[in-house]
Amino acid sequence: MRRGDRTLVAVLVAAAALLAGCAGIPTSGGIVEGGPVRADDPAPYVRYYPPDPRRGDTETQLVEGWFDAMAAYDPGNRTVSRYLSARGRSAWEQGGGTVVYDALTRQVEQVSPGRVEVTLAQVARIGADGRYLRTPTGASVRLDLDLVREHGQWRIDDPPAGLYMSEFNVERELEAYDVYFPSADGQVLVPEQVYLPVNGAVPTLLVQSLLQGPSRQLAPAVSSPFPAEAELSSPSVVVADGIAQVDLTVSASDVPERQRDLISAALVWTLGQVASVRGLRLTLDGVPVVVGGASATGVQSMTSWRRFDPTVTAPDRTVYALSGRKVVAVGDADPRPVAGPLGTGALGGLRSVAVDLGRDAAAAVTADGRRLLVAGLSDSAGAAQVLLTGTDLGPPSYDRLGRVWVVDSRAGGAVVQVAAPGRSPVRVPVEGLAGADVRRLRVARDGVRVAMVVERDRKREVVVGVVVGDLDGNDPLRVVANAEVTRVRGALDVGWSDPTELAVLARDPDAGQQLELVALSGASLVSRGSVPGAVEVAVAPGEPPVLATTSGELYRLGAAQQWTPAADAVAPAYPG
């Protein structure tokens, strides 16, 4: 997660409720830099103070001013309320959602005395759960506003619920943070991106977001560590001398030790993004909570609870690939065959490979696409084993539990399967994709989310889903598709560049293959340029993206945002 990326919103409605309450290469010549669509570092924040209504405003001027009043963070929306009549203020549902729109499309027209019509192109909708959802291209909104005179001045009498903000104003006023929730098994924290006011009380807003729980989309796959009745004891989280004091209204005796650990971990990971916070002191009903790693005074460091890291393993710049019928490791030196049977070339041709997060085993699909093999990556590894057989197996993908995910494209439609050594493969249904076929699937390292390239009506798009259930319990393993990344079309491949960000390789009709970094919310889009003939991408948290071309070359993105040759190989894959 990159806090500096203030592009569009994933959680503006939650913020609104709180406000109410309180690089490319040419086909010849040298390598050149791929120009970004949008810079990663935002411009300095310049606060905007919307004006109050002016005496003598006409109906259309008053409505234009009302839209401008919604352009900036304003606790309680005091300025916005001044554009409303007494009846309008009492009826206005401030937390009723937010429409994000294209400012260039806003049209305000008086249709009759005391009545104004507003039309605009909607870009996104922020639902009541506080999460961002882009709307299909071409969506529009029309508002019919009735105005009345109060004390000789026009005021809006029937305001629609919620707020209306342009993309530009959202980008200026909000900043991206993550809130962390434990996975269903409590072994890893899963981030969900929220956008909070740049000028707001960020520590308080972050803790309130945690207490509100995960979004409806993520909730089936994670849990909230907080008791349902837990609230902040005071209106705000106070930060003094770098220590954030979080006081919750639940008794320590009612919270088991394991749950206290998860509460502490979620708070440390979430508040650790705030530059002014270097420690956490947690109390439950006034009683200090002393957990592992805390000092005698109960202060926890922001480096505590690293075992819950959603990225699971540290980066090391090694990408795995196929070269000369072997699995090879590509680092900063020449490619070298991996240890074990997959590095000998004795297994015949291979088409794709995945390496587990411990870097001690790999899964590979045979050249005919019919067998998924698994073997150790050590000199003492035994013979490769067949995990499953299929018809046309796509690239495999590992999660933190050692499960291998793969898509099998069959005549009757693609199916998703999961396999693990010593177990029979399991077919995993994907709910919510009626009329679409899964072409590629990459599971996030945390094992909670999957990113899929799906084909519907001969168009390829990216859809994100969550993993529900397991292989051992009474709840069968399945994927619930719940979010389409609508800003990218013509997707060829996808990967997880960050727990809350995807790297999508897509075919642009005008610019060729482009690598785009896209927030899960669809709220941000950053181009990393193009490599002619690119067909596959390998990414991982903290690792440089790698692209493979149809000519059998790998290109790695350097620190200067330049694509440079890395090796003669295909099918790149970072662990995972």
Coordinates of C-alpha atoms in Angstrom, one line a residue:
M1 CA 0.0 0.0 0.0
R2 CA 1.3 3.4 -0.9
R3 CA 0.0 6.1 1.3
G4 CA 0.9 8.8 -1.2
D5 CA -1.4 7.5 -3.8
R6 CA -4.4 9.8 -3.3
T7 CA -6.3 8.8 -6.4
L8 CA -10.0 8.4 -6.0
V9 CA -11.8 6.7 -3.2
A10 CA -12.3 3.3 -1.6
V11 CA -14.1 4.5 1.5
L12 CA -15.4 8.0 1.1
V13 CA -18.8 7.1 2.4
A14 CA -17.3 6.0 5.7
A15 CA -15.4 9.3 5.8
A16 CA -18.6 11.1 5.0
A17 CA -20.4 9.4 7.9
L18 CA -17.6 10.4 10.2
L19 CA -17.7 13.9 8.9
A20 CA -21.4 14.1 9.7
G21 CA -20.7 12.9 13.2
C22 CA -17.7 14.8 14.1
A23 CA 7.4 2.7 -19.2
G24 CA 7.9 1.3 -22.7
I25 CA 10.6 0.0 -25.1
P26 CA 10.8 0.5 -28.8
T27 CA 11.0 -2.4 -31.3
S28 CA 14.5 -1.2 -32.3
G29 CA 17.2 0.9 -30.7
G30 CA 18.0 1.2 -27.0
I31 CA 15.8 0.7 -24.0
V32 CA 13.8 3.8 -23.0
E33 CA 11.8 4.7 -20.0
G34 CA 8.1 3.8 -19.8
G35 CA 6.2 7.0 -19.1
P36 CA 3.7 6.8 -16.2
V37 CA 0.2 7.9 -16.7
R38 CA 0.2 9.5 -13.3
A39 CA 3.1 10.2 -10.9
D40 CA 3.3 8.2 -7.8
D41 CA 4.1 11.2 -5.6
P42 CA 1.2 13.5 -5.2
A43 CA 1.4 17.3 -5.3
P44 CA 1.6 19.0 -1.9
Y45 CA -1.8 19.3 -0.2
V46 CA -3.3 22.8 -0.5
R47 CA -6.4 23.2 1.6
Y48 CA -9.5 24.6 0.0
Y49 CA -12.0 26.6 2.0
P50 CA -15.4 26.6 0.2
P51 CA -17.3 29.9 0.3
D52 CA -20.7 30.4 2.0
P53 CA -23.7 31.3 -0.1
R54 CA -23.6 34.8 -1.5
R55 CA -26.5 37.3 -1.1
G56 CA -28.5 37.6 -4.2
D57 CA -27.4 34.2 -5.7
T58 CA -29.7 33.0 -8.4
E59 CA -31.0 29.4 -8.3
T60 CA -28.3 28.1 -10.6
Q61 CA -25.6 30.0 -8.8
L62 CA -26.8 28.7 -5.4
V63 CA -26.7 25.1 -6.8
E64 CA -23.2 25.6 -8.3
G65 CA -22.0 26.9 -4.9
W66 CA -23.6 23.9 -3.1
F67 CA -21.5 21.5 -5.3
D68 CA -18.4 23.6 -4.6
A69 CA -19.1 23.4 -0.9
M70 CA -18.9 19.6 -1.1
A71 CA -15.4 19.8 -2.6
A72 CA -13.4 19.9 0.7
Y73 CA -13.3 18.1 4.1
D74 CA -15.5 20.0 6.5
P75 CA -16.4 18.4 9.9
G76 CA -20.2 18.2 10.1
N77 CA -20.5 19.6 6.6
R78 CA -21.3 23.0 8.0
T79 CA -20.7 24.9 4.8
V80 CA -22.7 22.5 2.8
S81 CA -25.6 22.9 5.2
R82 CA -25.7 26.6 4.7
Y83 CA -27.0 26.1 1.1
L84 CA -30.0 24.2 2.4
S85 CA -33.3 25.3 3.8
A86 CA -34.3 24.6 7.4
R87 CA -36.4 21.7 6.1
G88 CA -33.6 20.5 3.8
R89 CA -31.1 20.5 6.7
S90 CA -33.3 18.4 8.9
A91 CA -34.1 15.9 6.1
W92 CA -30.6 15.6 4.6
E93 CA -29.0 12.2 5.0
Q94 CA -25.3 13.2 5.3
G95 CA -24.1 9.5 5.5
G96 CA -26.3 8.3 2.6
G97 CA -23.4 7.6 0.2
T98 CA -21.2 9.5 -2.2
V99 CA -21.2 9.9 -5.9
V100 CA -17.9 10.6 -7.5
Y101 CA -18.3 12.4 -10.9
D102 CA -16.4 13.9 -13.8
A103 CA -16.3 17.6 -13.1
L104 CA -16.2 18.5 -16.8
T105 CA -19.6 16.9 -17.4
R106 CA -21.5 18.7 -14.7
Q107 CA -24.4 20.8 -16.1
V108 CA -26.7 23.0 -14.1
E109 CA -29.9 24.3 -15.7
Q110 CA -32.9 26.2 -14.4
V111 CA -36.0 24.5 -15.8
S112 CA -38.6 26.6 -14.0
P113 CA -38.7 29.2 -11.1
G114 CA -37.4 27.4 -8.0
R115 CA -36.4 24.3 -9.9
V116 CA -32.9 23.3 -11.1
E117 CA -31.8 20.2 -13.0
V118 CA -28.3 18.9 -12.6
T119 CA -26.7 16.2 -14.9
L120 CA -23.3 14.7 -14.6
A121 CA -21.3 11.6 -15.6
Q122 CA -20.8 9.3 -12.6
V123 CA -17.4 7.7 -12.2
A124 CA -18.0 5.8 -9.0
R125 CA -20.4 5.1 -6.2
I126 CA -19.5 4.8 -2.6
G127 CA -22.0 2.5 -0.9
A128 CA -23.3 2.5 2.6
D129 CA -20.6 0.1 3.6
G130 CA -18.0 2.7 2.9
R131 CA -16.2 1.0 0.0
Y132 CA -15.5 2.3 -3.5
L133 CA -17.2 0.8 -6.6
R134 CA -16.5 2.2 -10.0
T135 CA -19.5 2.4 -12.3
P136 CA -19.7 1.3 -15.9
T137 CA -18.6 3.8 -18.5
G138 CA -21.5 6.0 -19.6
A139 CA -23.3 6.0 -16.3
S140 CA -25.0 9.3 -15.5
V141 CA -26.9 11.0 -12.8
R142 CA -29.8 13.5 -13.0
L143 CA -30.9 15.6 -10.0
D144 CA -34.1 17.6 -9.9
L145 CA -33.7 20.1 -7.1
D146 CA -36.5 22.2 -5.6
L147 CA -35.4 25.6 -4.1
V148 CA -37.3 27.9 -1.8
R149 CA -36.7 31.4 -0.5
E150 CA -35.7 31.9 3.1
H151 CA -35.0 35.4 4.3
G152 CA -35.1 36.5 0.7
Q153 CA -32.4 34.0 -0.4
W154 CA -32.6 30.8 -2.4
R155 CA -32.0 27.6 -0.6
I156 CA -32.2 23.9 -1.6
D157 CA -35.3 22.3 0.0
D158 CA -34.9 18.6 -1.0
P159 CA -31.2 17.7 -1.1
P160 CA -30.4 14.1 -2.3
A161 CA -28.8 11.9 0.3
G162 CA -25.0 11.9 0.7
L163 CA -22.3 13.9 -1.0
Y164 CA -21.2 14.6 -4.6
M165 CA -17.5 15.1 -5.2
S166 CA -15.5 15.3 -8.4
E167 CA -12.5 13.0 -9.0
F168 CA -10.1 16.0 -8.7
N169 CA -11.5 17.0 -5.3
V170 CA -11.5 13.4 -4.0
E171 CA -7.9 13.1 -5.0
R172 CA -6.9 16.3 -3.3
E173 CA -8.9 15.7 -0.1
L174 CA -8.3 12.0 0.7
E175 CA -5.3 9.8 1.3
A176 CA -5.1 6.0 1.1
Y177 CA -4.5 3.8 4.2
D178 CA -5.1 0.2 5.0
V179 CA -7.1 -1.3 7.8
Y180 CA -6.1 -4.8 8.8
F181 CA -8.4 -7.8 9.7
P182 CA -7.4 -11.3 10.7
S183 CA -7.9 -14.1 8.1
A184 CA -10.4 -16.7 9.0
D185 CA -7.7 -18.9 10.6
G186 CA -6.2 -16.0 12.4
Q187 CA -2.7 -16.6 11.0
V188 CA -2.3 -13.5 8.8
L189 CA -3.7 -9.9 8.6
V190 CA -5.5 -9.0 5.5
P191 CA -5.5 -5.3 4.4
E192 CA -8.5 -3.4 3.1
Q193 CA -7.9 0.0 1.6
V194 CA -9.7 3.0 2.9
Y195 CA -9.4 6.7 2.0
L196 CA -9.4 9.2 4.8
P197 CA -9.4 13.0 4.8
V198 CA -5.9 14.5 4.5
N199 CA -6.9 17.1 7.0
G200 CA -8.8 14.8 9.4
A201 CA -8.0 13.1 12.6
V202 CA -6.4 10.0 10.9
P203 CA -5.6 7.9 14.0
T204 CA -9.2 8.2 15.2
L205 CA -10.7 7.6 11.8
L206 CA -8.5 4.5 11.3
V207 CA -9.6 2.9 14.6
Q208 CA -13.2 3.7 13.9
S209 CA -12.9 2.0 10.5
L210 CA -11.5 -1.0 12.3
L211 CA -14.3 -1.1 14.7
Q212 CA -16.9 -0.9 11.9
G213 CA -15.4 -4.2 10.6
P214 CA -14.6 -5.4 7.1
S215 CA -16.6 -4.6 4.0
R216 CA -19.5 -6.8 2.9
Q217 CA -17.2 -8.2 0.1
L218 CA -14.3 -9.1 2.3
A219 CA -16.3 -10.2 5.4
P220 CA -16.9 -13.8 4.3
A221 CA -13.1 -14.5 4.3
V222 CA -11.9 -12.6 7.4
S223 CA -13.0 -11.7 10.9
S224 CA -13.1 -8.7 13.1
P225 CA -11.0 -9.1 16.2
F226 CA -13.1 -6.7 18.2
P227 CA -16.2 -7.7 20.3
A228 CA -19.4 -6.5 18.6
E229 CA -20.0 -4.1 21.5
A230 CA -16.5 -2.5 21.5
E231 CA -16.4 1.2 21.0
L232 CA -13.9 4.0 21.8
S233 CA -14.2 5.2 25.4
S234 CA -13.5 8.7 24.3
P235 CA -14.3 10.7 21.1
S236 CA -10.8 10.4 19.8
V237 CA -7.5 8.5 19.7
V238 CA -5.0 10.7 21.5
V239 CA -1.3 10.7 20.3
A240 CA 1.1 12.1 22.8
D241 CA 4.9 11.8 22.5
G242 CA 4.3 9.4 19.6
I243 CA 2.2 7.0 21.6
A244 CA -1.3 6.4 20.4
Q245 CA -3.7 5.7 23.3
V246 CA -6.6 3.5 22.4
D247 CA -9.3 3.0 25.1
L248 CA -12.0 0.5 24.3
T249 CA -15.3 0.0 26.2
V250 CA -15.0 -3.8 26.8
S251 CA -13.7 -5.6 29.8
A252 CA -10.4 -7.4 29.5
S253 CA -11.9 -10.3 31.4
D254 CA -14.4 -10.8 28.5
V255 CA -11.6 -10.9 25.8
P256 CA -9.5 -14.1 25.6
E257 CA -5.8 -13.8 25.3
R258 CA -5.7 -14.9 21.7
Q259 CA -8.3 -12.3 20.8
R260 CA -6.3 -9.6 22.7
D261 CA -3.3 -10.5 20.5
L262 CA -5.4 -10.1 17.3
I263 CA -6.8 -6.8 18.5
S264 CA -3.3 -5.5 19.3
A265 CA -1.9 -6.8 16.0
A266 CA -4.7 -5.2 14.0
L267 CA -4.2 -1.8 15.8
V268 CA -0.4 -1.9 15.5
W269 CA -0.5 -2.7 11.7
T270 CA -3.2 -0.1 11.1
L271 CA -1.9 2.8 13.2
G272 CA 1.7 2.0 12.1
Q273 CA 1.0 3.8 8.8
V274 CA 0.7 7.1 10.6
A275 CA 4.0 8.9 10.7
S276 CA 3.4 10.5 14.1
V277 CA 2.7 7.2 15.8
R278 CA 5.7 5.1 17.1
G279 CA 3.9 3.1 19.8
L280 CA 0.5 1.9 20.9
R281 CA -1.0 1.7 24.4
L282 CA -4.2 -0.3 24.6
T283 CA -6.7 -0.4 27.5
L284 CA -9.9 -2.4 27.8
D285 CA -12.3 -0.8 30.1
G286 CA -9.5 1.2 31.6
V287 CA -7.2 -1.8 32.2
P288 CA -3.9 -1.7 30.3
V289 CA -3.4 -4.7 28.0
V290 CA 0.2 -6.1 28.2
V291 CA 0.8 -8.5 25.3
G292 CA 3.9 -10.0 23.7
G293 CA 6.5 -7.4 22.8
A294 CA 5.0 -4.7 25.0
S295 CA 7.1 -2.7 27.5
A296 CA 6.4 -2.8 31.2
T297 CA 4.2 0.3 30.7
G298 CA 2.1 -1.6 28.1
V299 CA 3.5 0.3 25.1
Q300 CA 3.8 -1.8 21.9
S301 CA 6.3 -0.9 19.2
M302 CA 5.0 -0.4 15.6
T303 CA 7.3 -3.2 14.6
S304 CA 5.4 -5.7 16.8
W305 CA 3.4 -8.6 15.3
R306 CA 5.5 -9.1 12.2
R307 CA 4.4 -12.7 12.0
F308 CA 1.0 -11.5 10.7
D309 CA 2.6 -9.8 7.7
P310 CA 0.3 -10.3 4.7
T311 CA 3.2 -10.4 2.3
V312 CA 4.4 -13.6 4.1
T313 CA 7.9 -13.6 2.8
A314 CA 10.6 -11.0 2.2
P315 CA 11.6 -10.0 -1.4
D316 CA 15.0 -11.2 -2.8
R317 CA 14.8 -10.2 -6.5
T318 CA 14.8 -13.9 -7.6
V319 CA 12.2 -14.7 -10.3
Y320 CA 11.7 -18.3 -11.5
A321 CA 11.1 -19.1 -15.2
L322 CA 11.5 -21.8 -17.9
S323 CA 14.6 -22.0 -20.1
G324 CA 15.7 -24.9 -22.2
R325 CA 13.2 -27.4 -20.7
K326 CA 14.3 -26.5 -17.2
V327 CA 13.1 -24.4 -14.3
V328 CA 15.7 -21.7 -13.7
A329 CA 16.2 -19.0 -11.1
V330 CA 16.8 -15.5 -12.5
G331 CA 18.5 -13.1 -10.1
D332 CA 21.0 -10.3 -10.9
A333 CA 23.4 -12.9 -12.4
D334 CA 22.9 -15.4 -15.3
P335 CA 19.9 -17.8 -14.9
R336 CA 20.8 -21.0 -13.1
P337 CA 18.8 -24.3 -13.1
V338 CA 17.1 -25.0 -9.8
A339 CA 18.0 -28.0 -7.7
G340 CA 15.8 -31.0 -7.9
P341 CA 14.1 -32.8 -10.9
L342 CA 12.5 -29.6 -12.3
G343 CA 16.0 -28.2 -13.0
T344 CA 17.4 -31.2 -14.9
G345 CA 15.4 -31.1 -18.1
A346 CA 14.6 -34.8 -17.7
L347 CA 10.9 -34.2 -17.4
G348 CA 10.5 -32.9 -20.9
G349 CA 8.9 -29.7 -22.0
L350 CA 7.1 -27.4 -19.5
R351 CA 4.8 -24.5 -20.1
S352 CA 4.5 -22.8 -16.7
V353 CA 5.8 -22.9 -13.2
A354 CA 5.0 -21.7 -9.7
V355 CA 7.2 -21.7 -6.6
D356 CA 5.9 -22.1 -3.0
L357 CA 6.4 -19.2 -0.6
G358 CA 9.1 -21.2 1.3
R359 CA 11.1 -21.5 -1.9
D360 CA 11.6 -25.2 -1.3
A361 CA 9.1 -26.7 -3.8
A362 CA 7.7 -25.9 -7.2
A363 CA 4.7 -26.9 -9.3
A364 CA 5.0 -27.0 -13.1
V365 CA 2.5 -27.7 -16.0
T366 CA 3.8 -30.0 -18.7
A367 CA 4.0 -28.7 -22.3
D368 CA 0.8 -30.5 -23.4
G369 CA -1.1 -28.8 -20.5
R370 CA -2.4 -32.1 -19.2
R371 CA -0.4 -32.6 -16.0
L372 CA 0.5 -30.5 -13.0
L373 CA 3.8 -31.8 -11.4
V374 CA 5.3 -30.9 -8.0
A375 CA 8.9 -31.4 -6.9
G376 CA 11.3 -30.2 -4.2
L377 CA 13.9 -27.6 -5.0
S378 CA 16.9 -29.3 -3.3
D379 CA 19.5 -31.8 -4.3
S380 CA 17.9 -34.4 -2.1
A381 CA 14.5 -34.0 -3.6
G382 CA 12.7 -37.1 -4.8
A383 CA 11.0 -37.6 -8.1
A384 CA 8.4 -35.2 -9.3
Q385 CA 4.8 -36.2 -8.4
V386 CA 1.6 -35.6 -10.4
L387 CA -0.7 -33.4 -8.4
L388 CA -3.6 -33.5 -11.0
T389 CA -4.4 -34.0 -14.6
G390 CA -6.5 -31.9 -16.8
T391 CA -7.2 -30.8 -20.4
D392 CA -5.5 -27.4 -20.8
L393 CA -4.0 -26.2 -17.5
G394 CA -3.1 -22.6 -17.0
P395 CA -0.2 -21.2 -14.9
P396 CA -0.3 -22.5 -11.3
S397 CA -0.3 -20.3 -8.2
Y398 CA 0.6 -21.1 -4.6
D399 CA -1.0 -19.6 -1.4
R400 CA 0.5 -19.5 2.1
L401 CA -1.0 -22.8 3.0
G402 CA 0.9 -24.7 0.3
R403 CA -2.2 -25.2 -1.9
V404 CA -1.7 -24.9 -5.7
W405 CA -4.5 -23.2 -7.7
V406 CA -4.9 -23.8 -11.4
V407 CA -7.5 -23.2 -14.1
D408 CA -8.3 -26.0 -16.5
S409 CA -9.8 -24.8 -19.8
R410 CA -12.2 -27.5 -21.0
A411 CA -14.6 -27.7 -23.9
G412 CA -17.6 -27.2 -21.5
G413 CA -16.0 -24.2 -19.8
A414 CA -13.1 -23.5 -17.5
V415 CA -12.9 -24.9 -14.0
V416 CA -10.8 -23.9 -11.1
Q417 CA -9.0 -26.7 -9.1
V418 CA -6.9 -26.7 -6.0
A419 CA -4.4 -29.4 -5.2
A420 CA -1.8 -30.1 -2.5
P421 CA 0.7 -32.9 -2.1
G422 CA -0.8 -36.0 -0.5
R423 CA -4.4 -34.9 -1.2
S424 CA -6.9 -35.4 -4.0
P425 CA -7.5 -32.3 -6.1
V426 CA -10.7 -30.4 -5.4
R427 CA -12.8 -28.5 -7.9
V428 CA -13.5 -25.0 -6.6
P429 CA -16.7 -23.3 -7.7
V430 CA -16.6 -19.6 -8.6
E431 CA -19.8 -17.9 -7.6
G432 CA -20.9 -14.7 -9.3
L433 CA -19.4 -15.2 -12.7
A434 CA -22.5 -16.3 -14.7
G435 CA -21.8 -16.2 -18.4
A436 CA -18.0 -15.8 -18.0
D437 CA -15.0 -18.1 -18.2
V438 CA -11.9 -17.9 -16.0
R439 CA -8.8 -17.7 -18.1
R440 CA -6.1 -16.9 -15.5
L441 CA -6.2 -17.0 -11.8
R442 CA -3.6 -15.7 -9.3
V443 CA -4.2 -16.3 -5.6
A444 CA -2.8 -13.6 -3.2
R445 CA -0.1 -14.8 -0.8
D446 CA -2.5 -14.5 2.1
G447 CA -4.8 -17.1 0.5
V448 CA -7.8 -14.8 1.1
R449 CA -8.2 -13.2 -2.3
V450 CA -7.9 -14.3 -5.9
A451 CA -7.5 -12.1 -9.1
M452 CA -8.9 -13.6 -12.2
V453 CA -8.8 -12.8 -15.9
V454 CA -12.3 -13.6 -17.1
E455 CA -13.7 -13.7 -20.6
R456 CA -17.3 -12.7 -21.3
D457 CA -18.7 -12.0 -24.7
R458 CA -15.2 -12.3 -26.2
K459 CA -13.9 -9.5 -23.9
R460 CA -11.4 -10.0 -21.1
E461 CA -11.6 -8.3 -17.8
V462 CA -10.2 -8.6 -14.3
V463 CA -12.3 -9.7 -11.4
V464 CA -11.4 -10.1 -7.8
G465 CA -12.9 -12.6 -5.5
V466 CA -12.5 -13.9 -1.9
V467 CA -11.7 -17.5 -0.8
V468 CA -14.3 -19.0 1.5
G469 CA -14.2 -22.3 3.3
D470 CA -11.3 -24.8 3.4
L471 CA -10.2 -28.2 2.4
D472 CA -10.6 -29.8 5.8
G473 CA -13.8 -28.4 7.4
N474 CA -17.5 -28.7 6.8
D475 CA -17.5 -25.5 4.7
P476 CA -16.4 -26.5 1.2
L477 CA -13.7 -24.3 -0.5
R478 CA -15.2 -21.9 -3.0
V479 CA -14.5 -18.4 -4.5
V480 CA -17.0 -15.6 -4.3
A481 CA -16.4 -13.1 -7.2
N482 CA -17.4 -9.7 -6.0
A483 CA -15.4 -6.9 -7.6
E484 CA -14.7 -6.1 -11.2
V485 CA -11.6 -3.9 -11.9
T486 CA -13.5 -1.8 -14.5
R487 CA -10.6 0.5 -15.4
V488 CA -8.8 -2.2 -17.4
R489 CA -9.9 -3.9 -20.6
G490 CA -8.3 -6.5 -22.8
A491 CA -6.5 -8.2 -19.9
L492 CA -3.9 -10.8 -20.8
D493 CA -2.4 -11.6 -17.4
V494 CA -2.6 -10.4 -13.8
G495 CA -0.6 -10.7 -10.6
W496 CA -0.4 -9.3 -7.0
S497 CA 2.1 -6.5 -6.8
D498 CA 0.9 -5.6 -3.3
P499 CA -1.8 -7.0 -1.0
T500 CA -4.2 -4.2 -2.1
E501 CA -2.9 -3.7 -5.7
L502 CA -2.9 -5.7 -8.9
A503 CA -0.5 -5.6 -11.9
V504 CA -2.5 -6.1 -15.0
L505 CA -1.0 -6.8 -18.4
A506 CA -3.5 -5.6 -21.0
R507 CA -3.6 -5.1 -24.7
D508 CA -4.3 -1.5 -25.6
P509 CA -5.6 -1.1 -29.2
D510 CA -3.5 2.1 -29.6
A511 CA -0.4 1.6 -27.4
G512 CA 0.0 -2.2 -27.5
Q513 CA 0.6 -4.3 -24.4
Q514 CA 0.6 -2.1 -21.3
L515 CA 1.4 -3.0 -17.7
E516 CA -1.0 -1.2 -15.3
L517 CA -0.9 -1.0 -11.5
V518 CA -4.5 -0.9 -10.3
A519 CA -5.8 -0.6 -6.7
L520 CA -8.3 -3.3 -5.8
S521 CA -10.9 -0.7 -5.4
G522 CA -10.3 0.4 -9.0
A523 CA -9.6 3.8 -7.6
S524 CA -6.0 4.3 -9.0
L525 CA -4.4 3.5 -12.3
V526 CA -0.7 3.9 -12.9
S527 CA 1.0 2.8 -16.1
R528 CA 4.4 1.2 -16.1
G529 CA 4.7 1.4 -19.9
S530 CA 4.8 -1.3 -22.5
V531 CA 7.1 -4.1 -23.9
P532 CA 6.2 -5.2 -27.4
G533 CA 5.0 -8.8 -27.5
A534 CA 4.6 -9.1 -23.8
V535 CA 2.2 -11.9 -22.9
E536 CA 2.9 -12.7 -19.2
V537 CA 3.7 -10.8 -16.0
A538 CA 5.3 -11.8 -12.7
V539 CA 5.0 -9.5 -9.7
A540 CA 5.1 -9.8 -6.0
P541 CA 5.2 -7.4 -3.0
G542 CA 8.5 -5.5 -3.0
E543 CA 9.7 -7.2 -6.2
P544 CA 10.3 -5.5 -9.6
P545 CA 7.8 -6.5 -12.2
V546 CA 9.0 -8.9 -14.9
L547 CA 7.4 -9.4 -18.3
A548 CA 7.8 -12.3 -20.8
T549 CA 7.5 -11.8 -24.5
T550 CA 6.5 -14.0 -27.4
S551 CA 10.1 -14.0 -28.5
G552 CA 11.2 -15.7 -25.4
E553 CA 12.8 -12.8 -23.5
L554 CA 12.3 -11.6 -19.9
Y555 CA 12.3 -7.8 -19.1
R556 CA 12.6 -6.4 -15.6
L557 CA 11.5 -2.9 -14.6
G558 CA 14.4 -1.0 -13.0
A559 CA 14.5 1.6 -10.4
A560 CA 14.5 4.3 -13.0
Q561 CA 11.2 2.9 -14.5
Q562 CA 13.1 1.4 -17.4
W563 CA 12.4 -2.0 -18.9
T564 CA 15.8 -3.8 -19.3
P565 CA 16.5 -7.4 -20.6
A566 CA 16.8 -9.9 -17.7
A567 CA 17.2 -13.3 -19.4
D568 CA 16.2 -15.5 -22.4
A569 CA 13.4 -17.4 -20.7
V570 CA 9.6 -17.6 -20.6
A571 CA 6.8 -18.1 -18.0
P572 CA 8.2 -15.9 -15.1
A573 CA 7.0 -16.4 -11.6
Y574 CA 7.8 -15.1 -8.2
P575 CA 7.1 -17.3 -5.2
G576 CA 3.4 -17.6 -4.7

